[in-house]
XYZ file of N, CA and C in Angstrom:
381
model
N 104.939 109.125 111.395
C 106.132 108.788 111.130
C 106.492 108.639 109.658
N 107.605 109.380 109.214
C 107.879 109.245 107.855
C 109.439 109.215 107.686
N 109.787 108.252 106.696
C 111.282 108.197 106.404
C 111.246 108.331 105.009
N 112.015 109.073 104.275
C 112.219 109.264 102.907
C 113.694 109.159 102.563
N 114.009 108.125 101.623
C 115.381 108.105 101.049
C 115.368 108.649 99.692
N 116.651 109.076 99.500
C 116.914 109.726 98.122
C 118.342 109.465 97.854
N 118.834 109.731 96.646
C 120.176 109.712 96.216
C 120.690 108.394 95.543
N 119.733 107.400 95.431
C 120.244 106.318 94.617
C 120.369 106.471 93.204
N 120.991 105.502 92.435
C 121.142 105.791 91.079
C 122.069 104.635 90.530
N 122.538 104.883 89.334
C 123.501 103.853 88.626
C 124.882 104.449 88.567
N 125.804 103.723 89.021
C 127.251 104.094 89.114
C 127.989 102.935 88.596
N 129.236 103.308 88.177
C 130.218 102.292 87.777
C 130.988 101.743 89.111
N 131.472 100.458 88.872
C 132.270 99.903 90.021
C 133.492 100.946 90.295
N 133.524 101.030 91.692
C 134.649 102.008 92.084
C 134.063 103.438 92.361
N 132.918 103.655 91.959
C 132.388 105.049 92.140
C 131.737 105.236 93.345
N 131.127 106.345 93.476
C 130.441 106.861 94.874
C 129.030 107.189 94.705
N 128.395 107.118 95.719
C 126.916 107.651 95.891
C 126.714 108.148 97.301
N 125.796 109.121 97.465
C 125.545 109.483 98.752
C 124.000 109.415 98.860
N 123.573 108.625 99.788
C 122.053 108.484 100.105
C 121.634 109.361 101.306
N 120.417 109.785 101.250
C 120.046 110.618 102.346
C 118.631 109.900 102.877
N 118.454 110.069 104.243
C 117.175 109.565 104.887
C 116.704 110.693 105.709
N 115.699 111.302 105.166
C 114.962 112.367 105.791
C 113.831 111.764 106.741
N 113.888 112.177 107.947
C 112.995 111.642 108.985
C 112.030 112.735 109.548
N 110.723 112.341 109.729
C 109.738 113.365 110.344
C 108.720 112.489 111.151
N 108.089 113.265 112.087
C 107.050 112.670 112.740
C 107.516 112.000 114.100
N 108.685 112.068 114.475
C 109.203 111.527 115.609
C 110.361 112.271 116.084
N 110.743 112.069 117.387
C 111.889 112.678 117.881
C 113.182 112.107 117.502
N 113.858 112.829 116.587
C 115.031 112.295 115.939
C 116.013 111.691 116.764
N 116.408 112.234 117.768
C 117.463 111.922 118.687
C 117.026 110.815 119.725
N 115.826 110.614 119.661
C 115.313 109.355 120.663
C 115.467 108.083 119.964
N 115.823 108.068 118.696
C 115.829 106.875 117.902
C 117.125 106.529 117.394
N 117.367 105.280 116.945
C 118.347 104.873 116.139
C 117.881 104.748 114.681
N 118.765 105.056 113.795
C 118.609 105.002 112.312
C 119.454 103.696 111.757
N 118.864 102.851 110.996
C 119.574 101.926 110.316
C 119.391 101.948 108.884
N 120.369 101.444 108.246
C 120.326 101.301 106.785
C 120.356 99.681 106.469
N 119.531 99.358 105.658
C 119.257 98.034 105.248
C 119.395 98.025 103.724
N 119.627 96.796 103.030
C 119.522 96.629 101.668
C 119.189 95.259 101.346
N 118.510 95.082 100.204
C 117.943 93.881 99.670
C 118.232 93.854 98.149
N 119.102 92.869 97.980
C 119.342 92.548 96.628
C 118.439 91.515 96.025
N 118.237 91.575 94.682
C 117.293 90.522 93.975
C 117.559 89.111 94.360
N 116.443 88.481 94.876
C 116.654 87.106 95.249
C 117.189 86.828 96.553
N 117.544 87.960 97.388
C 118.086 87.844 98.606
C 117.344 88.472 99.696
N 117.540 88.080 100.910
C 116.894 88.722 102.122
C 117.511 90.152 102.385
N 116.512 90.877 102.979
C 117.017 92.162 103.500
C 118.118 91.975 104.509
N 119.234 92.684 104.367
C 120.493 92.695 105.317
C 120.651 93.965 105.919
N 121.154 93.814 107.183
C 121.606 95.232 107.782
C 122.981 95.660 107.351
N 123.009 96.878 107.048
C 124.286 97.454 106.509
C 125.104 98.262 107.656
N 124.462 99.187 108.120
C 125.106 99.991 109.216
C 123.943 100.713 109.962
N 124.250 101.528 111.006
C 123.352 102.263 111.799
C 124.106 103.320 112.521
N 123.265 104.275 112.966
C 123.823 105.374 113.733
C 122.707 105.737 114.840
N 123.251 106.312 115.984
C 122.399 106.608 116.959
C 122.548 108.118 117.057
N 121.594 109.063 116.563
C 121.800 110.454 116.302
C 122.147 111.145 117.575
N 121.649 110.753 118.713
C 121.842 111.482 120.032
C 123.376 111.594 120.324
N 124.095 110.708 120.039
C 125.546 110.666 120.484
C 126.595 110.376 119.199
N 125.994 109.954 118.124
C 126.735 109.601 116.909
C 127.408 108.204 116.849
N 127.013 107.501 117.999
C 127.384 106.017 117.896
C 127.067 105.390 116.484
N 128.020 104.586 116.055
C 127.807 103.954 114.696
C 128.211 102.435 114.794
N 127.674 101.785 113.941
C 128.131 100.363 113.761
C 128.106 100.050 112.223
N 129.130 99.403 111.765
C 129.267 99.054 110.333
C 129.396 97.567 110.166
N 128.581 96.860 109.252
C 128.757 95.574 109.027
C 130.098 95.346 108.169
N 130.580 94.140 108.294
C 131.836 93.734 107.583
C 131.834 94.108 106.141
N 130.885 93.813 105.369
C 131.021 93.953 103.881
C 131.133 95.494 103.555
N 130.858 96.380 104.402
C 130.969 97.767 104.053
C 131.989 98.586 104.870
N 132.425 97.901 105.830
C 133.510 98.579 106.681
C 134.650 99.186 105.859
N 134.911 100.391 106.028
C 135.997 100.960 105.303
C 135.757 101.724 104.011
N 134.372 101.273 103.489
C 133.951 101.861 102.193
C 132.723 102.851 102.410
N 131.868 102.485 103.328
C 130.743 103.368 103.579
C 130.933 104.101 104.777
N 130.229 105.225 104.958
C 130.294 106.085 106.008
C 128.849 106.770 106.306
N 128.406 106.578 107.523
C 127.142 107.027 107.925
C 127.370 108.281 108.896
N 126.450 109.282 108.652
C 126.557 110.537 109.402
C 125.211 111.089 109.609
N 125.079 112.122 110.357
C 123.685 112.580 110.641
C 123.802 114.114 110.850
N 122.662 114.852 110.432
C 122.535 116.276 110.681
C 121.222 116.403 111.601
N 121.426 116.516 112.952
C 120.333 116.639 113.787
C 119.416 117.678 113.568
N 120.074 118.847 113.003
C 119.114 119.988 112.773
C 118.221 119.785 111.678
N 118.615 118.966 110.726
C 117.803 118.554 109.525
C 117.074 117.163 109.659
N 117.185 116.549 110.891
C 116.649 115.249 111.006
C 116.854 114.399 109.796
N 118.170 114.227 109.378
C 118.565 113.504 108.148
C 119.883 112.863 108.595
N 119.809 111.574 108.017
C 120.920 110.623 108.072
C 121.509 110.553 106.714
N 122.906 110.508 106.508
C 123.442 110.284 105.250
C 124.194 109.055 105.131
N 124.274 108.370 104.027
C 125.093 107.200 103.765
C 125.915 107.526 102.619
N 127.344 107.650 102.801
C 128.211 108.038 101.727
C 128.860 106.607 101.451
N 128.700 106.211 100.132
C 129.155 104.869 99.773
C 130.306 105.136 98.633
N 131.483 104.688 99.064
C 132.719 104.664 98.123
C 133.054 103.481 97.776
N 133.925 103.409 96.655
C 134.600 102.078 96.216
C 133.447 101.094 95.986
N 132.462 101.567 95.386
C 131.185 100.634 95.266
C 131.607 99.471 94.382
N 130.963 98.367 94.649
C 131.116 97.110 93.945
C 129.830 96.555 93.428
N 129.834 95.671 92.339
C 128.661 95.402 91.750
C 127.784 94.478 92.876
N 128.321 93.976 93.846
C 127.620 93.183 94.895
C 126.835 94.124 95.706
N 127.120 95.517 95.685
C 126.484 96.388 96.541
C 125.135 96.789 95.908
N 124.857 96.348 94.742
C 123.520 96.560 94.084
C 122.390 95.940 94.900
N 121.528 96.845 95.202
C 120.368 96.496 96.032
C 119.517 97.670 96.236
N 118.326 97.511 96.723
C 117.344 98.462 97.240
C 117.738 98.819 98.595
N 118.060 100.136 98.952
C 118.488 100.508 100.094
C 117.426 101.213 100.825
N 117.186 100.818 102.143
C 116.038 101.426 102.836
C 116.572 101.823 104.310
N 116.188 102.987 104.757
C 116.459 103.266 106.145
C 115.301 102.984 107.089
N 115.683 102.848 108.305
C 114.617 102.365 109.287
C 114.793 103.066 110.620
N 113.815 103.304 111.386
C 113.949 103.932 112.732
C 113.511 102.966 113.790
N 114.141 102.908 114.936
C 113.805 102.157 116.122
C 114.274 102.830 117.297
N 113.983 102.329 118.478
C 114.433 102.837 119.692
C 115.974 103.010 119.614
N 116.481 104.133 120.462
C 117.906 104.448 120.349
C 118.878 103.264 120.691
N 118.518 102.357 121.574
C 119.437 101.206 121.852
C 119.426 100.301 120.832
N 118.689 100.396 119.693
C 118.898 99.408 118.699
C 120.225 99.465 117.907
N 120.842 100.554 118.148
C 122.239 100.621 117.350
C 123.196 100.836 118.457
N 124.317 100.119 118.453
C 125.287 100.181 119.371
C 126.714 99.964 118.619
N 127.726 100.321 119.427
C 129.150 100.071 118.697
C 129.384 98.852 118.296
N 128.573 97.757 118.986
C 128.927 96.328 118.768
C 127.860 95.555 117.850
N 126.905 96.374 117.348
C 125.917 95.878 116.472
C 124.581 96.603 116.613
N 123.721 95.877 115.720
C 122.297 96.460 115.757
C 121.270 95.374 115.653
N 120.070 95.702 116.039
C 119.013 94.743 116.113
C 118.581 94.235 114.683
N 118.166 92.960 114.623
C 117.734 92.452 113.309
C 116.603 93.135 112.601
N 116.582 92.873 111.227
C 115.671 93.709 110.498
C 114.175 93.641 110.992
N 113.858 92.518 111.520
C 112.436 92.308 111.984
C 112.074 93.041 113.066
N 112.981 93.722 113.753
C 112.602 94.434 114.985
C 112.478 95.798 114.829
N 112.925 96.421 113.671
C 112.886 97.754 113.292
C 111.459 98.117 113.301
N 111.065 99.421 113.593
C 109.636 99.768 113.604
C 109.208 100.487 112.270
N 109.928 101.368 111.773
C 109.401 102.212 110.700
C 110.454 102.249 109.436
N 109.894 102.211 108.303
C 110.643 102.014 107.137
C 110.386 102.977 106.107
N 111.220 103.456 105.392
C 111.195 104.187 104.189
C 110.775 103.431 102.911
N 110.558 103.981 101.712
C 110.195 103.270 100.708
C 111.409 102.686 99.948
N 112.604 102.945 100.231
C 113.753 102.433 99.696
C 114.213 103.234 98.470
N 115.557 103.131 98.105
C 116.050 103.695 96.833
C 116.923 102.786 96.209
N 116.889 102.625 94.931
C 117.661 101.637 94.144
C 119.165 102.125 93.874
N 120.119 101.219 94.316
C 121.575 101.523 93.923
C 122.014 100.358 93.008
N 122.443 100.797 91.871
C 122.880 99.699 90.908
C 124.399 100.031 90.507
N 125.274 99.105 90.748
C 126.577 99.336 90.523
C 126.986 98.367 89.186
N 127.430 98.926 88.219
C 127.810 98.233 87.077
C 129.325 97.934 87.059
N 129.599 96.602 86.538
C 131.001 96.313 86.449
C 131.735 96.723 85.159
């Protein structure tokens, strides 16, 4: 199982970035994909998730209306489009895979329950 994130970088507040999470080694549509982030000195927090088999998504309150998650099942890839970025969005963003029921329209499982993780990609938002 492999998850590879890409697309991080440095952006000014109000700007946009698109992250990618390319998955391999498992059946993409049998899993949920979650995006988590960890800022310096803080615990890793869940941001949003998607269930590739049917497109079900969940967004945490801090990113609702600004971030959009999508997937391309043919490419086994999940995308995270981040708009209206704020300095407090600065963190290492990681994607994770878990059983399909880990993501639902009402929430997703805590970080400790997810099975597989990518190496993460740094997102830095300057003020």
